[in-house]
Amino acid sequence: MERTKIDSKFYELYKHILIVLYRRFLMGIYDSMLVKYGAFMVGYAVLGLPVFGPRKEQYLKSIGNDPSQLTRDYVRNTSLLINLAKAIGRIVVSYKDV
């Protein structure tokens, strides 16, 4: 009787550990995808707004349709957004340390 009860409780514990490990695995995948790709996708969408957004005529008129100025703005903003994406990624993953 005792052996049966211990075996059944051990099996319940085993199933629970498997569920927890599976959820941790899924959260790890979610976190890594969010950190690696999510912030960059949002960043590049924001970078495209001046050229493809609703006020693109104003922006293009302000730079005088100069491709070098457009490229300079894009490169400057890209480097800033990459740093921002890395910082957001560190914040998202920091909950594991807490």
mmCIF file of C-alpha atoms in Angstrom:
data_model
loop_
_atom_site.group_PDB
_atom_site.id
_atom_site.type_symbol
_atom_site.label_atom_id
_atom_site.label_comp_id
_atom_site.label_asym_id
_atom_site.label_seq_id
_atom_site.Cartn_x
_atom_site.Cartn_y
_atom_site.Cartn_z
ATOM 1 C CA MET A 1 0.000 0.000 0.000
ATOM 2 C CA GLU A 2 2.746 2.460 0.951
ATOM 3 C CA ARG A 3 4.810 1.538 -2.075
ATOM 4 C CA THR A 4 1.846 2.168 -4.379
ATOM 5 C CA LYS A 5 1.171 5.562 -2.794
ATOM 6 C CA ILE A 6 4.854 6.595 -3.024
ATOM 7 C CA ASP A 7 5.036 5.451 -6.649
ATOM 8 C CA SER A 8 1.904 7.387 -7.599
ATOM 9 C CA LYS A 9 3.136 10.585 -5.908
ATOM 10 C CA PHE A 10 6.543 10.209 -7.541
ATOM 11 C CA TYR A 11 4.859 9.821 -10.928
ATOM 12 C CA GLU A 12 2.804 12.990 -10.275
ATOM 13 C CA LEU A 13 5.991 14.843 -9.363
ATOM 14 C CA TYR A 14 7.695 13.527 -12.497
ATOM 15 C CA LYS A 15 4.813 14.723 -14.703
ATOM 16 C CA HIS A 16 4.863 18.129 -13.022
ATOM 17 C CA ILE A 17 8.616 18.512 -13.596
ATOM 18 C CA LEU A 18 8.165 17.619 -17.271
ATOM 19 C CA ILE A 19 5.456 20.255 -17.647
ATOM 20 C CA VAL A 20 7.606 22.912 -15.954
ATOM 21 C CA LEU A 21 10.624 22.071 -18.129
ATOM 22 C CA TYR A 22 8.489 22.170 -21.275
ATOM 23 C CA ARG A 23 7.113 25.602 -20.340
ATOM 24 C CA ARG A 24 10.626 26.878 -19.593
ATOM 25 C CA PHE A 25 11.721 25.625 -22.990
ATOM 26 C CA LEU A 26 8.881 27.478 -24.717
ATOM 27 C CA MET A 27 9.579 30.661 -22.736
ATOM 28 C CA GLY A 28 13.248 30.445 -23.723
ATOM 29 C CA ILE A 29 12.307 30.218 -27.381
ATOM 30 C CA TYR A 30 9.847 33.089 -27.026
ATOM 31 C CA ASP A 31 12.374 35.272 -25.202
ATOM 32 C CA SER A 32 15.143 34.629 -27.688
ATOM 33 C CA MET A 33 12.892 35.306 -30.672
ATOM 34 C CA LEU A 34 11.559 38.480 -29.072
ATOM 35 C CA VAL A 35 15.021 39.689 -28.160
ATOM 36 C CA LYS A 36 16.674 38.816 -31.457
ATOM 37 C CA TYR A 37 14.008 39.670 -33.983
ATOM 38 C CA GLY A 38 11.082 41.486 -32.399
ATOM 39 C CA ALA A 39 12.872 44.666 -31.427
ATOM 40 C CA PHE A 40 14.710 44.837 -34.758
ATOM 41 C CA MET A 41 11.501 44.403 -36.737
ATOM 42 C CA VAL A 42 9.835 47.225 -34.836
ATOM 43 C CA GLY A 43 12.952 49.354 -35.220
ATOM 44 C CA TYR A 44 13.159 48.915 -38.974
ATOM 45 C CA ALA A 45 9.454 49.648 -39.300
ATOM 46 C CA VAL A 46 10.026 52.917 -37.446
ATOM 47 C CA LEU A 47 13.047 53.673 -39.653
ATOM 48 C CA GLY A 48 10.907 53.339 -42.757
ATOM 49 C CA LEU A 49 8.278 55.833 -41.602
ATOM 50 C CA PRO A 50 10.043 58.986 -42.822
ATOM 51 C CA VAL A 51 10.425 57.585 -46.327
ATOM 52 C CA PHE A 52 7.285 55.462 -46.634
ATOM 53 C CA GLY A 53 4.979 57.046 -44.033
ATOM 54 C CA PRO A 54 2.161 59.529 -44.410
ATOM 55 C CA ARG A 55 4.455 62.614 -44.285
ATOM 56 C CA LYS A 56 7.091 61.335 -46.685
ATOM 57 C CA GLU A 57 6.742 64.358 -48.996
ATOM 58 C CA GLN A 58 7.702 66.735 -46.188
ATOM 59 C CA TYR A 59 10.747 64.684 -45.241
ATOM 60 C CA LEU A 60 11.951 64.234 -48.813
ATOM 61 C CA LYS A 61 11.451 67.954 -49.464
ATOM 62 C CA SER A 62 13.428 68.849 -46.317
ATOM 63 C CA ILE A 63 16.454 66.816 -47.432
ATOM 64 C CA GLY A 64 16.059 67.912 -51.040
ATOM 65 C CA ASN A 65 15.771 64.376 -52.446
ATOM 66 C CA ASP A 66 19.483 63.943 -51.682
ATOM 67 C CA PRO A 67 20.258 60.195 -51.572
ATOM 68 C CA SER A 68 23.415 60.740 -49.517
ATOM 69 C CA GLN A 69 21.463 62.609 -46.809
ATOM 70 C CA LEU A 70 18.804 59.904 -46.817
ATOM 71 C CA THR A 71 21.468 57.200 -46.420
ATOM 72 C CA ARG A 72 23.225 59.171 -43.679
ATOM 73 C CA ASP A 73 19.967 59.499 -41.725
ATOM 74 C CA TYR A 74 19.211 55.821 -42.197
ATOM 75 C CA VAL A 75 22.645 54.672 -40.988
ATOM 76 C CA ARG A 76 22.583 57.013 -37.975
ATOM 77 C CA ASN A 77 19.095 55.928 -36.957
ATOM 78 C CA THR A 78 19.905 52.256 -37.538
ATOM 79 C CA SER A 79 22.845 52.356 -35.156
ATOM 80 C CA LEU A 80 20.709 54.078 -32.524
ATOM 81 C CA LEU A 81 17.890 51.576 -32.922
ATOM 82 C CA ILE A 82 20.238 48.595 -32.741
ATOM 83 C CA ASN A 83 21.487 49.851 -29.395
ATOM 84 C CA LEU A 84 17.903 50.415 -28.288
ATOM 85 C CA ALA A 85 16.923 46.889 -29.361
ATOM 86 C CA LYS A 86 19.828 45.406 -27.405
ATOM 87 C CA ALA A 87 18.817 47.368 -24.312
ATOM 88 C CA ILE A 88 15.205 46.229 -24.605
ATOM 89 C CA GLY A 89 16.430 42.660 -25.012
ATOM 90 C CA ARG A 90 18.476 42.897 -21.832
ATOM 91 C CA ILE A 91 15.465 44.248 -19.961
ATOM 92 C CA VAL A 92 13.204 41.481 -21.250
ATOM 93 C CA VAL A 93 15.651 38.745 -20.272
ATOM 94 C CA SER A 94 16.541 40.343 -16.924
ATOM 95 C CA TYR A 95 13.455 38.867 -15.264
ATOM 96 C CA LYS A 96 15.297 35.552 -15.170
ATOM 97 C CA ASP A 97 17.964 37.064 -12.936
ATOM 98 C CA VAL A 98 15.361 38.481 -10.578
#
